[in-house]
PDB file of C-alpha atoms in Angstrom:
ATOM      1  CA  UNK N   2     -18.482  20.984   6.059  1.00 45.00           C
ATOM      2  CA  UNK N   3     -16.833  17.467   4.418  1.00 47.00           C
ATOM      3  CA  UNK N   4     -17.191  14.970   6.839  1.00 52.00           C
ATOM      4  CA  UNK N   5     -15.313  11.664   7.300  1.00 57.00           C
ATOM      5  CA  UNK N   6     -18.064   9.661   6.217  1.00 63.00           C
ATOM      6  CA  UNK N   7     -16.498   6.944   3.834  1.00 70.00           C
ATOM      7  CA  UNK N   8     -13.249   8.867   4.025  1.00 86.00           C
ATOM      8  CA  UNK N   9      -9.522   7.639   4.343  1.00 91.00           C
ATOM      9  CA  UNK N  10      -7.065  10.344   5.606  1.00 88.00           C
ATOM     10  CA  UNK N  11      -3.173  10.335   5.059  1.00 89.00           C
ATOM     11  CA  UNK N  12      -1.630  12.083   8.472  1.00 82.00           C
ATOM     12  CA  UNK N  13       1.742  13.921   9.088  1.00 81.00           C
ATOM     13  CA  UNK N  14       2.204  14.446  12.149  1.00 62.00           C
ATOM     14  CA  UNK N  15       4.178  14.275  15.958  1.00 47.00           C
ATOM     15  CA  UNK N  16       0.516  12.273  17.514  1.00 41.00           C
ATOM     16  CA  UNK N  17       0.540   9.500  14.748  1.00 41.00           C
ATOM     17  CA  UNK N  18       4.162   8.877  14.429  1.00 37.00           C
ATOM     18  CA  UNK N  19       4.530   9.932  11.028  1.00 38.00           C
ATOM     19  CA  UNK N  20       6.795  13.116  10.911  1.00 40.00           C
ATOM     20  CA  UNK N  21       9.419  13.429   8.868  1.00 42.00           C
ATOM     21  CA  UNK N  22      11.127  15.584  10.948  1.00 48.00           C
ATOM     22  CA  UNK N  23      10.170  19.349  12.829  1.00 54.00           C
ATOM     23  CA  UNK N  24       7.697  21.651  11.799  1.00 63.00           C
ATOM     24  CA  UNK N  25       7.883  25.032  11.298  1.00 66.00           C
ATOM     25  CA  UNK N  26       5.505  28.173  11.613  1.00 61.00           C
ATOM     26  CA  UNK N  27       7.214  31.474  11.441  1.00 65.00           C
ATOM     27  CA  UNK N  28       4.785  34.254  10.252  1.00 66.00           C
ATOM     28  CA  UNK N  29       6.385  35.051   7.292  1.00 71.00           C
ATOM     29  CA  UNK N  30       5.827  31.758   5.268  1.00 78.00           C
ATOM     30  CA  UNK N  31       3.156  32.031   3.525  1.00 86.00           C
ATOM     31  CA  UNK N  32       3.538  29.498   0.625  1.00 91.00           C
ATOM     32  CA  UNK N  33       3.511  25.295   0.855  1.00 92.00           C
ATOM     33  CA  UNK N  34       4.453  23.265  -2.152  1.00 96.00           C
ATOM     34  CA  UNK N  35       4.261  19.367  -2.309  1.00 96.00           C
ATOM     35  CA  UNK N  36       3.380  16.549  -4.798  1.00 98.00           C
ATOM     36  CA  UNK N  37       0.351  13.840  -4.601  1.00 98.00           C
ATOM     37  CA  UNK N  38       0.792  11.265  -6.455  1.00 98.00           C
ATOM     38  CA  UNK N  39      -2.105   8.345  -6.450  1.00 97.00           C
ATOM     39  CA  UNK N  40      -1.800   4.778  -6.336  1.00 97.00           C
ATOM     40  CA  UNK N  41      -5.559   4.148  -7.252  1.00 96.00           C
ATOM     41  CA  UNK N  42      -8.055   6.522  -8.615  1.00 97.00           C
ATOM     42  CA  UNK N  43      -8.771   9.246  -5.374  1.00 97.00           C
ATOM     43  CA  UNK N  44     -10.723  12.264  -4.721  1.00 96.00           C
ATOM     44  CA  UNK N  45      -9.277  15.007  -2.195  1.00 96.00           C
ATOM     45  CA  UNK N  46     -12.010  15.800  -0.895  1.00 95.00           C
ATOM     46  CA  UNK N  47     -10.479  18.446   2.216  1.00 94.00           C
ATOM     47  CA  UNK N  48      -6.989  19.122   3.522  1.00 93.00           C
ATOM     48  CA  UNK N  49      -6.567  19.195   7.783  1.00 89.00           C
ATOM     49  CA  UNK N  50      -4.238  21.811   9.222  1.00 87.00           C
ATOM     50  CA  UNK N  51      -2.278  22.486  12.289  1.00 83.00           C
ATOM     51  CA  UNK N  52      -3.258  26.023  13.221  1.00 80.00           C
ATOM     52  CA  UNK N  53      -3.534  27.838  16.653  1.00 73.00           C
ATOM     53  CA  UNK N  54      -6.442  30.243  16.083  1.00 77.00           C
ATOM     54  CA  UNK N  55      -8.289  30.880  12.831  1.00 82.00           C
ATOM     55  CA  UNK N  56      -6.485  31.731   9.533  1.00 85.00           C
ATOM     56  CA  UNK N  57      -7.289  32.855   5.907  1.00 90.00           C
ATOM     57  CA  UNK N  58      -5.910  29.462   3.497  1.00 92.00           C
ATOM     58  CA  UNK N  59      -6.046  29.559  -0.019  1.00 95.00           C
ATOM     59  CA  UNK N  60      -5.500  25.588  -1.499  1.00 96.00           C
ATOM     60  CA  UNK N  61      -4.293  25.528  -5.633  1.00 97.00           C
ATOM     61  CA  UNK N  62      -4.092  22.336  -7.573  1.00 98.00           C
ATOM     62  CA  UNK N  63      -3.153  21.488 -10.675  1.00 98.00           C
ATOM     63  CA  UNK N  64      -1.877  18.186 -12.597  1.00 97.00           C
ATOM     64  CA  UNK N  65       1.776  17.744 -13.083  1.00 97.00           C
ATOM     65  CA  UNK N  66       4.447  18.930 -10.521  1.00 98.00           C
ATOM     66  CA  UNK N  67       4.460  22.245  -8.245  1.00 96.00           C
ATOM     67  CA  UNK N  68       8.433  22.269  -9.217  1.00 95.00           C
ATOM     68  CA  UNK N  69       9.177  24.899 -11.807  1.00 93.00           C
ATOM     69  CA  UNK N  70       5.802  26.257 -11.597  1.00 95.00           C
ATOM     70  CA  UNK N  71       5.686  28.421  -8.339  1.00 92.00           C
ATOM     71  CA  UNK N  72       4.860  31.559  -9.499  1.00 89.00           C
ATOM     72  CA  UNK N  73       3.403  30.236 -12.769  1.00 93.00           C
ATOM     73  CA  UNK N  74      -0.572  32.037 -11.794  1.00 93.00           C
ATOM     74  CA  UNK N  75      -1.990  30.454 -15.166  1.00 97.00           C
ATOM     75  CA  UNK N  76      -0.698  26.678 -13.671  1.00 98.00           C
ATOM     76  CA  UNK N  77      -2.151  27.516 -10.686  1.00 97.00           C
ATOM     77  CA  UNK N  78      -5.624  28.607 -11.882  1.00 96.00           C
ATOM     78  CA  UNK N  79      -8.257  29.542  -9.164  1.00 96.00           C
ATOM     79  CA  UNK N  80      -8.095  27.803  -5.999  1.00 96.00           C
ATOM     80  CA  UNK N  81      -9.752  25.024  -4.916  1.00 96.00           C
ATOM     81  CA  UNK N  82     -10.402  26.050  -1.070  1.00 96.00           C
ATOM     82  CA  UNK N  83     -10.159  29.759   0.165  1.00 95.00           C
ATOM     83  CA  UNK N  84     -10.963  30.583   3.668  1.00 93.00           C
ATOM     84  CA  UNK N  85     -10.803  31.366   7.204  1.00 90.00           C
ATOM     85  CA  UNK N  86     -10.406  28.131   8.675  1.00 89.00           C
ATOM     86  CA  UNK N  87     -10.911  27.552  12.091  1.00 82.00           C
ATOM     87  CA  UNK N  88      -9.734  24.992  14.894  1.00 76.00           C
ATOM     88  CA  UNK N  89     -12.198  22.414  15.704  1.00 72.00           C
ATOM     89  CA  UNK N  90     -11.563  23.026  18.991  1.00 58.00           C
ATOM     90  CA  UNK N  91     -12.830  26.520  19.042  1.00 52.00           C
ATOM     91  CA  UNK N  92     -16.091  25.289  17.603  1.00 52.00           C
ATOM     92  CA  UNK N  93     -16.099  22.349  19.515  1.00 50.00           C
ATOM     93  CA  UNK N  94     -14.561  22.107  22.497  1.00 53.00           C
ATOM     94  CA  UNK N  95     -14.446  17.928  22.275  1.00 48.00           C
ATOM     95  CA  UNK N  96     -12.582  17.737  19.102  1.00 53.00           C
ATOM     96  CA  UNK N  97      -8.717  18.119  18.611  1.00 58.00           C
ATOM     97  CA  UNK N  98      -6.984  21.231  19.290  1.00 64.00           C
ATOM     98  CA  UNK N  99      -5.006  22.571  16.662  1.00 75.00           C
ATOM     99  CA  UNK N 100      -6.736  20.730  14.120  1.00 81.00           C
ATOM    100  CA  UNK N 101      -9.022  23.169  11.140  1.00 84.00           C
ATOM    101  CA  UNK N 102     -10.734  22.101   7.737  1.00 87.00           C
ATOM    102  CA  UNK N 103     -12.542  23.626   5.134  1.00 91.00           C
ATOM    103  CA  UNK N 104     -16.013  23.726   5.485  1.00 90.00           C
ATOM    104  CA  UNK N 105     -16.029  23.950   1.355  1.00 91.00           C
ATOM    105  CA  UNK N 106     -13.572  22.446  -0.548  1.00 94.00           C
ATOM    106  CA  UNK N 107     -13.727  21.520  -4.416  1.00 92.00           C
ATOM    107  CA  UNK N 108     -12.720  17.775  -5.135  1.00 93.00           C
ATOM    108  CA  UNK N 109      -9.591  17.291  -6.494  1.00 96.00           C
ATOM    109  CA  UNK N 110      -9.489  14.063  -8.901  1.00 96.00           C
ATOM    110  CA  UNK N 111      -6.607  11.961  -9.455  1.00 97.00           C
ATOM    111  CA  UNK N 112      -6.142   8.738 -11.203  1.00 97.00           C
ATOM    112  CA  UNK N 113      -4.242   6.288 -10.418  1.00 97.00           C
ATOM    113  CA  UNK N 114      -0.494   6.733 -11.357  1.00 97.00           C
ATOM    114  CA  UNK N 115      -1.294  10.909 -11.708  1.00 98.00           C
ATOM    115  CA  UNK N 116       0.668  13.712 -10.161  1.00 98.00           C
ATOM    116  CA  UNK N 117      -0.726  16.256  -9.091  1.00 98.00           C
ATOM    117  CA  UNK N 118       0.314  19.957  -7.304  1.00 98.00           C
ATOM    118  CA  UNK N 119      -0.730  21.285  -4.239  1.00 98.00           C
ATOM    119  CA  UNK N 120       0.159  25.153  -3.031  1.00 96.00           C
ATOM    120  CA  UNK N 121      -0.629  26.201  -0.083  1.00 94.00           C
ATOM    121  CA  UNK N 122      -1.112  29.691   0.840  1.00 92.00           C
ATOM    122  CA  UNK N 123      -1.576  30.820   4.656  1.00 88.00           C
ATOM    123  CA  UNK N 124      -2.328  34.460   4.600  1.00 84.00           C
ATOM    124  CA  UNK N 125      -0.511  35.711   8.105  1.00 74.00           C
ATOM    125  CA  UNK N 126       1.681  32.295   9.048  1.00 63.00           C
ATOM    126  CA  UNK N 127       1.445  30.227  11.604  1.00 71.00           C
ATOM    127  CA  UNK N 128       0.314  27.183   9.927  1.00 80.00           C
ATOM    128  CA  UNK N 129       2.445  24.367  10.440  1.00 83.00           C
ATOM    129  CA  UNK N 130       4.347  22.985   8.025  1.00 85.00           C
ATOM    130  CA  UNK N 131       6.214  19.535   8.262  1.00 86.00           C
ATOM    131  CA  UNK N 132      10.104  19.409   7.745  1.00 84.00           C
ATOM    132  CA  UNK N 133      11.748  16.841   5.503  1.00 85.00           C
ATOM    133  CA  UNK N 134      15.021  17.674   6.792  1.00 82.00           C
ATOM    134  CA  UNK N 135      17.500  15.806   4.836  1.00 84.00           C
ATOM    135  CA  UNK N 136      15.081  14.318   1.970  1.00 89.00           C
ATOM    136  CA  UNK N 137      15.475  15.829  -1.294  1.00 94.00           C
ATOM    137  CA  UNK N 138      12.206  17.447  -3.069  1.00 94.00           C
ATOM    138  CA  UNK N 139      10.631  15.304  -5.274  1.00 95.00           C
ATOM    139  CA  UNK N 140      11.418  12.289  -2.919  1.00 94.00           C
ATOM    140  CA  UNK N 141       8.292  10.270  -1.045  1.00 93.00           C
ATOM    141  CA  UNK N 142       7.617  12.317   2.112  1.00 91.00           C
ATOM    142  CA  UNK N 143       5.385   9.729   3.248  1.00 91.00           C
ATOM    143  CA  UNK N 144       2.798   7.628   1.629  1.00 92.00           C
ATOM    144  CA  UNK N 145       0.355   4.687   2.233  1.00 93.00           C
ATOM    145  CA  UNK N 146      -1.105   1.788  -0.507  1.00 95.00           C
ATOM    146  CA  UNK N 147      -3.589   4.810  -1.987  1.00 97.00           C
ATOM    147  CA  UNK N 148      -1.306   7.793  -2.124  1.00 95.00           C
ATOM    148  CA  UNK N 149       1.777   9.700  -1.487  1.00 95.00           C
ATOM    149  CA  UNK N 150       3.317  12.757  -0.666  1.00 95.00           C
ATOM    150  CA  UNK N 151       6.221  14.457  -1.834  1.00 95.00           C
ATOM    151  CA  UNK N 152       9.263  16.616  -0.262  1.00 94.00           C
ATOM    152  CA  UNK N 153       8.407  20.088  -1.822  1.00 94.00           C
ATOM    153  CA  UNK N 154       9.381  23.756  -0.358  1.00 94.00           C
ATOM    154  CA  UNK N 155       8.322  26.246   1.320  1.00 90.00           C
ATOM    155  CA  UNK N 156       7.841  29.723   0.196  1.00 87.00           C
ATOM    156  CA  UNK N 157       8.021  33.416   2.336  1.00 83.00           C
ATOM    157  CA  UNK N 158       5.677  36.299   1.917  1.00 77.00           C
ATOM    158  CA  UNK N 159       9.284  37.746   0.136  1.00 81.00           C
ATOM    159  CA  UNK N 160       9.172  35.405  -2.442  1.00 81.00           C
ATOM    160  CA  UNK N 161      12.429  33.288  -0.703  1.00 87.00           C
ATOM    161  CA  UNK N 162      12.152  29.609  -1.317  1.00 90.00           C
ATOM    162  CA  UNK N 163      13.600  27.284   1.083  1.00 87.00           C
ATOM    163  CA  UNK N 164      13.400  22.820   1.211  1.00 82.00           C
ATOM    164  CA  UNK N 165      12.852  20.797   2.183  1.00 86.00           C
ATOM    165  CA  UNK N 166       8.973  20.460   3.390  1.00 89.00           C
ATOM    166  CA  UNK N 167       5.709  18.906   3.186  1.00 90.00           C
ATOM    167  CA  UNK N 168       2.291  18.320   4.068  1.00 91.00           C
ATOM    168  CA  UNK N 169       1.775  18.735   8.245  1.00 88.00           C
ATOM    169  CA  UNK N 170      -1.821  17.753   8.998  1.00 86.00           C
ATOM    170  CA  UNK N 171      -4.238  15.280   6.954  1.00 89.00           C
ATOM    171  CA  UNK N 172      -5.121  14.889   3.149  1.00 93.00           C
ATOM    172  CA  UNK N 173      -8.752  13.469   3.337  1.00 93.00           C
ATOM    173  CA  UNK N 174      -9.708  11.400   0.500  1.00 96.00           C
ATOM    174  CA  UNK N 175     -12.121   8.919  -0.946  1.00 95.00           C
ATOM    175  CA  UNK N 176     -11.154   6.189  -3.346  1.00 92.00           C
ATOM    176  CA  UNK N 177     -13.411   4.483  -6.317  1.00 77.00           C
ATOM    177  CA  UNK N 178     -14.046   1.756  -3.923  1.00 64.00           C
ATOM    178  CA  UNK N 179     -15.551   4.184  -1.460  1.00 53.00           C
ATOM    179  CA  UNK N 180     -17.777   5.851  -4.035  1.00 49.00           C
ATOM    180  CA  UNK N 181     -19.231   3.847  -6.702  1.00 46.00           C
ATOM    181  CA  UNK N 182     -22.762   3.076  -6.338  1.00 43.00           C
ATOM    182  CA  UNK N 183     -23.797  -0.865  -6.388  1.00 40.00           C
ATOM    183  CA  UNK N 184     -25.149  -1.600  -9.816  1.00 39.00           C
ATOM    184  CA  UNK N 185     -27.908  -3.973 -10.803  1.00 38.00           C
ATOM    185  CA  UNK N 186     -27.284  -6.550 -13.461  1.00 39.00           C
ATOM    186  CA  UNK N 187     -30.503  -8.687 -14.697  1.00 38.00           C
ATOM    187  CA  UNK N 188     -29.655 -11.977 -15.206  1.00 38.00           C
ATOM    188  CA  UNK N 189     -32.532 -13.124 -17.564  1.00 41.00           C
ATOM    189  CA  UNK N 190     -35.928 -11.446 -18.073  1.00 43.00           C
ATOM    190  CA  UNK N 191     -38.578 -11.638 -15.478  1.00 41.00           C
ATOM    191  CA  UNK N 192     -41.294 -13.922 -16.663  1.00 42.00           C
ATOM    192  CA  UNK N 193     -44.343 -12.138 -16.307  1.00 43.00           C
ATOM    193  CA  UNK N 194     -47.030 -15.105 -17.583  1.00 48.00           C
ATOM    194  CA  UNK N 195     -47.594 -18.013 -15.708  1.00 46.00           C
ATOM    195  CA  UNK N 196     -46.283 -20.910 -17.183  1.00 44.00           C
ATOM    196  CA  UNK N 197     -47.715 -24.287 -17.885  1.00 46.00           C
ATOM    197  CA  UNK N 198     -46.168 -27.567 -17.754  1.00 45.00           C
ATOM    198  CA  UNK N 199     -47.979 -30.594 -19.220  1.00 46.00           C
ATOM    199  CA  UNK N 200     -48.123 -33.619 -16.803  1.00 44.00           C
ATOM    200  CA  UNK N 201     -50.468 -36.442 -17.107  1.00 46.00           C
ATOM    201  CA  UNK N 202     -54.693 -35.600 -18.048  1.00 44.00           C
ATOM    202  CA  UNK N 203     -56.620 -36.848 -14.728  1.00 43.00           C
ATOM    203  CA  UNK N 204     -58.690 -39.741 -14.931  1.00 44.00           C
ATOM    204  CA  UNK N 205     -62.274 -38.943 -14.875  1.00 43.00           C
ATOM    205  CA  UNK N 206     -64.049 -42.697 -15.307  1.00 47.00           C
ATOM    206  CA  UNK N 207     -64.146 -44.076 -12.165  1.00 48.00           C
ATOM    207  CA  UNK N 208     -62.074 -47.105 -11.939  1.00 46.00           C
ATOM    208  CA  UNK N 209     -63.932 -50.801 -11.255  1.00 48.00           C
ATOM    209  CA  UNK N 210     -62.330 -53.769  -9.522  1.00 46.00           C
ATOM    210  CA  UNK N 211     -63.323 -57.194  -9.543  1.00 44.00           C
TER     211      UNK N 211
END
């Protein structure tokens, strides 16, 4: 499973006071569309959900905007995440109800000043997904200095599209900062000889006084 180890998470949600409004979790949506855009090179690295028992989520990425390319399959490609992902709490009894990741998830790079598209499928509902009641799509959902997420829409099993929405749970990601490995810069070349300074030959004659 990604851990949180040298991880920053983006949260939506009631708990952290950064809803954009209700949620919703009917069990015929089945599709979640949204924008990232980065601020500084990132790597998604796992996406948290709201979920009351275990569900199967498919995650699809690709760069440029989700708008216009719904049901586009070729956009979409193969996804990134596909699972039954399960509440922490059911695993765990200590950690947050409600709260499931992916135990594999394929990075998702984006540099900084990209866009890229996230769809979100949850196979049999009742997933949450945050309102952005009165924000158009396209507009900053919410966002902090290394990322930000977009108003999209959400989708039914019917093929019904309906705004305007977002992310509702956590985007965990790691910047460049977070990743690159210290590197090693030789300043001048080791000197492997011993060196030798002249100073002044000893005096070997004994010295006489008066």
């Amino acid at each position: 499973m990604n851990g949180y180890r040298n991880q920053k998470k983006i949260y939506n949600s009631y708990a952290d006071g950064y809803t954009v409004g209700g949620t919703y979790t009917y069990d015929y949506l089945e599709f979640n569309f949204f924008d990232v855009v980065a601020k500084t090179d990132i790597t998604i690295t796992n996406i948290e959900h709201h979920l009351s028992d275990a569900r199967e989520i498919e995650v699809y990425s690709s760069v440029g905007t989700w708008d216009g390319n719904e049901n586009d399959l070729t956009f979409w490609g193969n996804p990134v995440a596909k699972e039954y992902v399960t509440p922490l709490s059911a695993i765990n009894s200590v950690k947050l109800s409600s709260i499931g990741i992916f135990n594999s998830f394929s990075g998702i790079s984006v540099a900084a000043g990209q866009r890229v598209a996230i769809k979100i499928r949850m196979i049999g509902g009742n997933v949450r997904i945050g309102s952005a009641s009165g924000l158009p799509v396209g507009a900053t959902a919410f966002e902090n200095d290394d990322i930000s997420i977009t108003v999209g829409m959400m989708g039914t099993t019917s093929g019904s599209m309906y705004s305007s929405t977002t992310l509702y749970g956590g985007l965990i990601y790691n910047t460049s900062e977070l990743t690159s490995e210290p590197t090693s810069v030789m300043t001048s070349a080791p000197t492997l000889e011993p060196t030798s300074a002249s100073t002044s030959a000893p005096t070997l004659a004994p010295t006489s006084t008066s």
